[in-house]
Coordinates of C-alpha atoms in Angstrom, one line a residue:
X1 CA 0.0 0.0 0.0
X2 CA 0.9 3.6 -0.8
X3 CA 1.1 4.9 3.1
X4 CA 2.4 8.6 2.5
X5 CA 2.8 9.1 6.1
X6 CA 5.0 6.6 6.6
X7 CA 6.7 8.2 3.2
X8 CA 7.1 11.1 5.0
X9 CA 9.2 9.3 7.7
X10 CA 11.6 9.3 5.0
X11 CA 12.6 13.3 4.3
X12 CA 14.0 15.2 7.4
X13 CA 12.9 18.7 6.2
X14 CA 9.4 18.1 6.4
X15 CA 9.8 18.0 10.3
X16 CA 11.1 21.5 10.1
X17 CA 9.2 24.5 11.9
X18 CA 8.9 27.5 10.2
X19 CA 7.8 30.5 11.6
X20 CA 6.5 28.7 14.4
X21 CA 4.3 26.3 12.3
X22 CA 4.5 22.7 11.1
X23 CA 6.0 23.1 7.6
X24 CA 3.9 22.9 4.3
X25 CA 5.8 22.2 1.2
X26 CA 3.8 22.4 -1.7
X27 CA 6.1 24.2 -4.2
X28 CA 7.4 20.9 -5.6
X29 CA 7.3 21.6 -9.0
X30 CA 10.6 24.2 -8.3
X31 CA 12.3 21.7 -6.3
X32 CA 11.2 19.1 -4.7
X33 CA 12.8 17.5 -1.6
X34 CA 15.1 14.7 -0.6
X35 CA 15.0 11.4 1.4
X36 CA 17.5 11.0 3.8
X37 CA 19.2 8.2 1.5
X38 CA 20.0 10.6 -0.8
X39 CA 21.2 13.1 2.1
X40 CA 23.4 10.0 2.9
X41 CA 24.6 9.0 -0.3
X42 CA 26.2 12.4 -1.2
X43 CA 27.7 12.7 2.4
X44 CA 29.2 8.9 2.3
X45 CA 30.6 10.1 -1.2
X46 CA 32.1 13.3 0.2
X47 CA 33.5 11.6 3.5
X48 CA 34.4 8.0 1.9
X49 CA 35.8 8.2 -1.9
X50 CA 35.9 11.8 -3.1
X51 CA 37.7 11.5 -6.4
X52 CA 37.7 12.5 -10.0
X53 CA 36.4 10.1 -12.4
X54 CA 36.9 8.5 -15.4
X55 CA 41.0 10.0 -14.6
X56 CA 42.4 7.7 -12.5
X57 CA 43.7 4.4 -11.9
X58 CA 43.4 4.6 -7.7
X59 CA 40.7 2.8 -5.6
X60 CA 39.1 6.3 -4.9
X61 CA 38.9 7.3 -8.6
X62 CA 37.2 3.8 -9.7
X63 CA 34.9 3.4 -7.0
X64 CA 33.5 7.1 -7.9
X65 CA 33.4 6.2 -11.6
X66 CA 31.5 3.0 -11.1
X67 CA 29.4 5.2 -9.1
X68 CA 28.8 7.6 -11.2
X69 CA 27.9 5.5 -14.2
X70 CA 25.7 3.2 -12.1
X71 CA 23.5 6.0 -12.2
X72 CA 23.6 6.4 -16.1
X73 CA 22.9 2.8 -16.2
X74 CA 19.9 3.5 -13.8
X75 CA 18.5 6.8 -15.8
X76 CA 18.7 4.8 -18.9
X77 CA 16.5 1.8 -17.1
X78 CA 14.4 4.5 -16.0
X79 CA 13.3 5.7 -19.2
X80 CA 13.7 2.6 -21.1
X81 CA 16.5 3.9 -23.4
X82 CA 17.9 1.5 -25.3
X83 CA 21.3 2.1 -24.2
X84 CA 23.5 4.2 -21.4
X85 CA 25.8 5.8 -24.1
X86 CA 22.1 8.0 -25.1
X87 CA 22.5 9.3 -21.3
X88 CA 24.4 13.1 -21.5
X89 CA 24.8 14.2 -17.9
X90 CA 24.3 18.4 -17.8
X91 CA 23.5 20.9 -14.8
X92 CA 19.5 20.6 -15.4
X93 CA 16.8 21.1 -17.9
X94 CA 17.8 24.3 -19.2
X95 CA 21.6 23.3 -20.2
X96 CA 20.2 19.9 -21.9
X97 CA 17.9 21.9 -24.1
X98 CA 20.7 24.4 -24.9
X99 CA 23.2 21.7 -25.7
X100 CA 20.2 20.7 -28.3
X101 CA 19.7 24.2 -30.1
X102 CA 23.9 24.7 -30.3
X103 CA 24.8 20.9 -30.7
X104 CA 22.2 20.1 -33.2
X105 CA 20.6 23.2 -34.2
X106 CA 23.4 25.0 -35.2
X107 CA 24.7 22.0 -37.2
X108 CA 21.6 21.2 -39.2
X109 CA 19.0 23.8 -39.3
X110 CA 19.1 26.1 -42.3
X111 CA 18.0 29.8 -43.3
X112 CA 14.2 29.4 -43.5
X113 CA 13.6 26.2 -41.4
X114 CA 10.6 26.7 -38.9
X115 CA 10.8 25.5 -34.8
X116 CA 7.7 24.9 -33.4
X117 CA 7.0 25.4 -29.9
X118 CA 3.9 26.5 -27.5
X119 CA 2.9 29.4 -25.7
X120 CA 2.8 27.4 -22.4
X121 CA 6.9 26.6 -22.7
X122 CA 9.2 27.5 -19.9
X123 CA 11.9 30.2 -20.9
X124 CA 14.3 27.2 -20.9
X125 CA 12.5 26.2 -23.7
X126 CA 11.7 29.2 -25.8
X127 CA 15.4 31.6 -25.6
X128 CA 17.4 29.0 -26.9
X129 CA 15.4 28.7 -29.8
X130 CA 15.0 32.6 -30.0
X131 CA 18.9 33.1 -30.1
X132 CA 19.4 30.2 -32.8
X133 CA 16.5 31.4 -34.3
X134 CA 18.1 35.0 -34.8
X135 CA 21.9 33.9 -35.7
X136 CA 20.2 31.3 -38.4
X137 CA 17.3 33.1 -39.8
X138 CA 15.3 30.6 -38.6
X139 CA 11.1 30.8 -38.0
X140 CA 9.8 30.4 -34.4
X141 CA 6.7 29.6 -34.6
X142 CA 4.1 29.4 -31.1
X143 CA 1.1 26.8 -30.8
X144 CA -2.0 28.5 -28.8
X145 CA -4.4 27.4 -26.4
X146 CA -7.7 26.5 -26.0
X147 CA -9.4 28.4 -23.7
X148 CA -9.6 25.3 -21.0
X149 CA -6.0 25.9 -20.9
X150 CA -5.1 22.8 -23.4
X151 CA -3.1 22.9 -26.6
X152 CA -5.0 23.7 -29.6
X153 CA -4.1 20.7 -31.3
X154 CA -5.5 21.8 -34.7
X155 CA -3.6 24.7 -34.7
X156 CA -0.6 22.4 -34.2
X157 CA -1.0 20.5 -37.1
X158 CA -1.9 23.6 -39.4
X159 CA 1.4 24.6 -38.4
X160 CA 3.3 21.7 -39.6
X161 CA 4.8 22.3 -43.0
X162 CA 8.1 20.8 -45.0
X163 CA 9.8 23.6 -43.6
X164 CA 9.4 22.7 -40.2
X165 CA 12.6 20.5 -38.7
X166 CA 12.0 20.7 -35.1
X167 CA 8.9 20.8 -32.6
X168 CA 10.2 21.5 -28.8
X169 CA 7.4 20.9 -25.9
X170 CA 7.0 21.0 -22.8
X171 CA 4.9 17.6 -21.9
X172 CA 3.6 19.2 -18.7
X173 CA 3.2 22.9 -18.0
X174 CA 5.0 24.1 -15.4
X175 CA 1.5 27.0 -14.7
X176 CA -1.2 24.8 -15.9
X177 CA -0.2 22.0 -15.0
X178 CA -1.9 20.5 -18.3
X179 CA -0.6 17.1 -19.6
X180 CA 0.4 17.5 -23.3
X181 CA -0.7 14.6 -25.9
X182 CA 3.4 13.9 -26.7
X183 CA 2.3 10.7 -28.1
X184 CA 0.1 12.3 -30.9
X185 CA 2.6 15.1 -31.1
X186 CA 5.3 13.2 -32.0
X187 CA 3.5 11.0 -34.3
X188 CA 2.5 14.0 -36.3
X189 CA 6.0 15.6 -36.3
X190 CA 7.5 12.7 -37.7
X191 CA 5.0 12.3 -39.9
X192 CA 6.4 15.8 -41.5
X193 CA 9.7 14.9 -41.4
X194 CA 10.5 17.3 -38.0
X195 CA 12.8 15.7 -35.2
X196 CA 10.8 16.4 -31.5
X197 CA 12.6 17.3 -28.4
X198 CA 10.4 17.0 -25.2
X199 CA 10.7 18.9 -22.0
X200 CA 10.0 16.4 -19.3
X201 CA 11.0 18.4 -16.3
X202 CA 7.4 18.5 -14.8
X203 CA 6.7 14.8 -16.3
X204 CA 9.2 13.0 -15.9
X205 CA 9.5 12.6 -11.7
X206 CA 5.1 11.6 -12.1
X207 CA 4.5 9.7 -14.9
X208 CA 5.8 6.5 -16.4
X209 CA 8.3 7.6 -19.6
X210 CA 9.6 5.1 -22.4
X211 CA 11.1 6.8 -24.8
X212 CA 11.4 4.0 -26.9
X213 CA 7.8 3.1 -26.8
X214 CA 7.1 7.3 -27.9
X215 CA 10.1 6.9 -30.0
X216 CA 10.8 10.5 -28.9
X217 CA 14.5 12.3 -30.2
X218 CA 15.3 13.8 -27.4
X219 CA 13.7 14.1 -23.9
X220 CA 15.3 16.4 -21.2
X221 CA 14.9 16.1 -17.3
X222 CA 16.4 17.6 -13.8
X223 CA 17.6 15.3 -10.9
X224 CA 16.0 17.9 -8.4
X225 CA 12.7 17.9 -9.1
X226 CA 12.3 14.1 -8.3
X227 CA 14.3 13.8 -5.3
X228 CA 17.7 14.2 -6.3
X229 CA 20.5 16.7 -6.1
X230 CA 20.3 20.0 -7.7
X231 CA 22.4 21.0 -10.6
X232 CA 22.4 17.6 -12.7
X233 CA 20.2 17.0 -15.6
X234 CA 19.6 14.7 -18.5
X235 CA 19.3 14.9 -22.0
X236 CA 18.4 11.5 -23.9
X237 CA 19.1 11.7 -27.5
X238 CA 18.5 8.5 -30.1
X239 CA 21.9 7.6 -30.6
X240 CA 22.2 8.1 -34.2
X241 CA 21.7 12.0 -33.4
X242 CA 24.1 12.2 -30.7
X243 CA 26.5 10.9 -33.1
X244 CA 26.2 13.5 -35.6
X245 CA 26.3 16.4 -33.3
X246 CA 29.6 18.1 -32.1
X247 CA 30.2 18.9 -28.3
X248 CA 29.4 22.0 -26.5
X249 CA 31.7 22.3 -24.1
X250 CA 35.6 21.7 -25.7
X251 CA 37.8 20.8 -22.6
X252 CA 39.2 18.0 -20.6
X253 CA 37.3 14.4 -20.5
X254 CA 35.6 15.3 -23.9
X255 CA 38.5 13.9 -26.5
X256 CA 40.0 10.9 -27.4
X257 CA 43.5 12.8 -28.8
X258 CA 44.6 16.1 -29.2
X259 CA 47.4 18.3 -31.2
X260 CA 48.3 21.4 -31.9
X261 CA 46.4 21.4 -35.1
X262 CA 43.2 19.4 -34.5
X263 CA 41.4 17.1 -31.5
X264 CA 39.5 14.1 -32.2
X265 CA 36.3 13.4 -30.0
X266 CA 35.4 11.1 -27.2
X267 CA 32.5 8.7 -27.9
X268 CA 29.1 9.4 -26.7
X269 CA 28.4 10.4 -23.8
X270 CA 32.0 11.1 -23.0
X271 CA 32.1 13.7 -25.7
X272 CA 29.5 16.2 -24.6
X273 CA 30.8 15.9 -20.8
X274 CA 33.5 18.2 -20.9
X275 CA 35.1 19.4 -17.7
X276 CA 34.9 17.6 -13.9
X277 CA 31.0 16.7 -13.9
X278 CA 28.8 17.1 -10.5
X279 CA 30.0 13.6 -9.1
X280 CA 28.5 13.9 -6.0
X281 CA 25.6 15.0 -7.4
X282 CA 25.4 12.4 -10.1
X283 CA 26.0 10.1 -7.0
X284 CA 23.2 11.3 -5.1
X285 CA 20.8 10.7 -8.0
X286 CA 20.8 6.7 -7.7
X287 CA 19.2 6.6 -4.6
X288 CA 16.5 9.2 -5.8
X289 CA 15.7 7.0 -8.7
X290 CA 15.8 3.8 -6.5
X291 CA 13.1 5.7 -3.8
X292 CA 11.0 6.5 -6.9
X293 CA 11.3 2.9 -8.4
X294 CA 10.5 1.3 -5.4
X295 CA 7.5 3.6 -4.5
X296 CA 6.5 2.9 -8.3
X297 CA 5.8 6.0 -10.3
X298 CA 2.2 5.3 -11.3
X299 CA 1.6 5.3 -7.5
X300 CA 3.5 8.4 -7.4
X301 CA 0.8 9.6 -10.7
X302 CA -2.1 8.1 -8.8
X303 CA -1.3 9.9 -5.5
X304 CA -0.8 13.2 -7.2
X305 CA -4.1 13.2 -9.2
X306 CA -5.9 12.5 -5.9
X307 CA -4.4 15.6 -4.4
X308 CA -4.7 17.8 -7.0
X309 CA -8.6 16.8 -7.7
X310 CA -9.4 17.4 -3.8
X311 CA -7.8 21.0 -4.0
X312 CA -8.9 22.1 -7.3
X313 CA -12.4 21.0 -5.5
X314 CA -11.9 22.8 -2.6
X315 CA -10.2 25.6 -4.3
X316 CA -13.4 26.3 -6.7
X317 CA -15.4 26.5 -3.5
X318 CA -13.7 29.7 -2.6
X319 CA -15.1 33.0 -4.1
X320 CA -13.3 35.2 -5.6
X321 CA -10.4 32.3 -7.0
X322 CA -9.2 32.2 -10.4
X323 CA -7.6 28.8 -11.5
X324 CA -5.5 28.7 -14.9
X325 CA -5.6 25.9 -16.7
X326 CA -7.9 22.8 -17.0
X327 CA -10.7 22.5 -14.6
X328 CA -10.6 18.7 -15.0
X329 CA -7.9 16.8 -12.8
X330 CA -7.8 14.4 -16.1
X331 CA -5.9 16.5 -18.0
X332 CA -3.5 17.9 -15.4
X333 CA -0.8 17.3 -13.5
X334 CA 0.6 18.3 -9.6
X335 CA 0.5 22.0 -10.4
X336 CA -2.1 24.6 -9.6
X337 CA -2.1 28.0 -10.8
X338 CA -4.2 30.7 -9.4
X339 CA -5.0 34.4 -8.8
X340 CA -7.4 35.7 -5.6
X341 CA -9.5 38.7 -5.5
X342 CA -6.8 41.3 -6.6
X343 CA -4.2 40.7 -4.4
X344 CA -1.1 40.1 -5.6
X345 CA 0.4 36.9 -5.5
X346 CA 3.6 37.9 -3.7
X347 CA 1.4 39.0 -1.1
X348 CA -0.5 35.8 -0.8
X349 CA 2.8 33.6 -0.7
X350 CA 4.4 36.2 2.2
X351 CA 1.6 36.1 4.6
X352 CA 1.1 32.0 3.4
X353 CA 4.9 31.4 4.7
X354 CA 3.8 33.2 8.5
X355 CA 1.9 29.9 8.3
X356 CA 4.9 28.0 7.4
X357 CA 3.4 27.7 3.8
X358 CA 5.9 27.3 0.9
X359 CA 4.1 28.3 -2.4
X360 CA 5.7 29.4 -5.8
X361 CA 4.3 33.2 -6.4
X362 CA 5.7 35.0 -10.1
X363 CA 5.7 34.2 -13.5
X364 CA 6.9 30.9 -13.0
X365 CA 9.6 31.5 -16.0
X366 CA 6.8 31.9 -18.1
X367 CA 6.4 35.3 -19.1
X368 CA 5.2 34.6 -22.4
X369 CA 2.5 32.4 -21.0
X370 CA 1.2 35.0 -18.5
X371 CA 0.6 37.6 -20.9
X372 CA -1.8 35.4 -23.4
X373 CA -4.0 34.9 -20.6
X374 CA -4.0 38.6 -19.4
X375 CA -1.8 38.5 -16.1
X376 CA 1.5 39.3 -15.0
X377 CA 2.1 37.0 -12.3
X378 CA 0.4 33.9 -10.1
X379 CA 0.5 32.1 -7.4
X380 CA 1.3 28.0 -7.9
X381 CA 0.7 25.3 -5.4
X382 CA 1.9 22.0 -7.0
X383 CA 2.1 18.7 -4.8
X384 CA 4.8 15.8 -4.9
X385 CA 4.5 12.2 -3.4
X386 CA 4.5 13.1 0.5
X387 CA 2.1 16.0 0.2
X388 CA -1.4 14.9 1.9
X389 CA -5.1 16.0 2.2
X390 CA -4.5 17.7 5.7
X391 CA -1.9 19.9 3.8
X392 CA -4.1 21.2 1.4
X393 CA -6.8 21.7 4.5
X394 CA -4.5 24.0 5.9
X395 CA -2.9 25.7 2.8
X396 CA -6.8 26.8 2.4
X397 CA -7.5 27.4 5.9
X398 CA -4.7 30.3 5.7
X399 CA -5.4 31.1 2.2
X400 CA -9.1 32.6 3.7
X401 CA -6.8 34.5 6.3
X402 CA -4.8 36.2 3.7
X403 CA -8.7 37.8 2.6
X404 CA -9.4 38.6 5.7
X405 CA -5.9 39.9 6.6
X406 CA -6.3 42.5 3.8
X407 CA -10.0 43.4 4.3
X408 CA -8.4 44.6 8.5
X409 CA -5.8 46.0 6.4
X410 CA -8.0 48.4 3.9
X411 CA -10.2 49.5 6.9
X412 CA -7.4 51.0 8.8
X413 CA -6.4 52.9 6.0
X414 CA -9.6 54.4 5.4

């Protein structure tokens, strides 16, 4: 049985009092927070065989490496990707999709070639393409939304043309918390002959992923936002595609010879790893993977949708709240988006964390997003697999105090 209190036995912050309350983490789709074996695994690294890998021939330097790529090994079973060598370690999300648009895009895409993406992208996924976009004379073209807050899949496929080589999406908003149909996506983009990158930051820590089964090109993750370290990432690329692209980073690690005249590359991954790596941090992802395997992650998806159904339920029974996104729990995610009354969201979070509340309040890194549905910034509650029901009673509970806060707070000023 899932038992999430017995989960939350398992992650030492969540004892933590802040400002003399019980703490309430529900800001999980920023970062979400670790079990002590991960705590442990990055200490026992530090403390036990700190060492360089893939350098040298000590017993600290090869117990790190087979360390390090026992979590490659365990990303790539994670996914289902057909083999390690398609597992490029990077500092997160954002530098995975950047070693795409300078690796690959600068290589193969062509004055006049169209990207597709979607107004709901994160900015990770829409300046990479604007900068290549700019230096190639490429077209950037944006997908729109229905007004539930889902892509306008007819618009999508309007969109498709010869010209168009690549179609970049987020498969779960990061603000709406809607669930994109990747599966139909990339069927279509194939279909015209466009490679597809997918943006599984949100997705991948929730919902089951085999990127053979989608037969998706490339697919780009962060460790930290399903219980691991911060600063490592993954990009998955078919390996066919990672052969063909030069490295990013020119440097130590990535070579197999150099000269004065000319170097020769490393083999995939080796040769878009440039540079000492985050070990530890590597490290400290097996465990995180190993928690999340053992929970299984469609009890992770299953526990999620049952949270964020029972708040959006609770949520719609509060006047004067504005929810973004779908209003039906099927089509979304962990993530809830909202405005109330016309306070601003910074506001809401502040006086939320005097009740030991953590919420997300901003654009969220989606600017663009914000300003097609007419607002500048939002608050964003968004659950993980230790959040429960009593949480969200009392994130509301104190949510009805921030009203009433401001309502004492206009009186005295009239």
């Amino acid at each position: 049985m899932y038992d999430v209190y017995e989960i939350r036995n398992d992650f030492p912050i969540l004892k933590e009092i802040v400002n003399g309350k019980q703490l309430v983490y529900l800001d999980n789709s920023a970062t979400t927070q670790k079990p002590k074996t991960v705590i442990d695994t990055i200490y026992n690294y530090y403390s036990s065989y700190n060492a360089n890998v893939h350098r040298g021939v000590h017993s600290l330097g090869v117990k790190a490496t087979e360390a390090y790529e026992n979590t490659r090994r365990m990303v790539a079973n994670f996914i289902n990707a057909p083999d390690p060598v398609c597992i490029i370690f990077t500092k997160g999300t954002t530098e995975s999709i950047n070693l795409v648009a300078y690796s690959w895009g600068r290589k193969f895409l062509k004055e006049g070639n169209e990207i597709i993406i979607t107004i709901m992208e994160h900015h990770s996924n829409i300046v990479p393409w604007q900068i290549l976009a700019k230096e190639k004379n490429l077209v950037l073209k944006f997908i729109p939304l229905k007004d539930d807050g889902t892509l306008d899949l007819e618009a999508f496929k309007s969109s498709l043309n010869e010209k168009t080589k690549l179609v970049a999406i987020t498969h779960v908003s990061n603000v709406l918390g809607t669930i994109n149909p990747i599966r139909e996506i990339i069927r279509l983009s194939h279909s015209a002959g466009a490679i597809v990158l997918v943006d599984g930051a949100q997705s991948v820590p929730s919902i089951p992923i085999d990127v053979q089964e989608l037969d998706v090109d490339f697919l780009v993750f962060s460790a930290h936002k399903m219980l691991g370290p911060t600063g490592v990432g993954v990009l998955y690329g078919k390996e066919e595609l990672l052969e063909r692209m030069d490295p990013l980073l020119g440097g130590g690690e990535m070579i197999k010879r150099v000269t004065k005249d000319s170097s020769v590359w490393a083999d995939i991954p080796y040769k878009f790893e440039g540079g000492t790596p985050n070990i530890a941090g590597v490290i400290g992802f097996a465990p995180a993977i190993e928690y999340l395997n053992k929970l299984g992650l469609s009890n992770v998806y299953n526990h999620e949708r049952a949270l964020v159904s029972y708040a959006l339920n609770r949520l719609l029974k509060i006047d004067g709240i504005r929810i973004y996104g779908p209003l039906n729990s099927e089509s979304r995610l962990n993530i809830i988006s909202f405005n109330y009354r016309d306070i601003h969201p910074h506001d809401v979070a502040t006086i939320l964390d005097q009740y030991g509340i953590a919420i997300r309040a901003g654009h969220h890194c989606a600017q663009p997003l914000h300003s097609y549905i007419g607002i500048s910034a939002s608050c964003r509650v968004s659950f993980y697999l230790y959040n429960t029901k009593e949480e969200i009673d009392i994130f509301l509970d104190a949510l009805r105090k921030v009203d009433r806060i401001f309502k004492n707070e206009h009186r005295r000023t009239l």
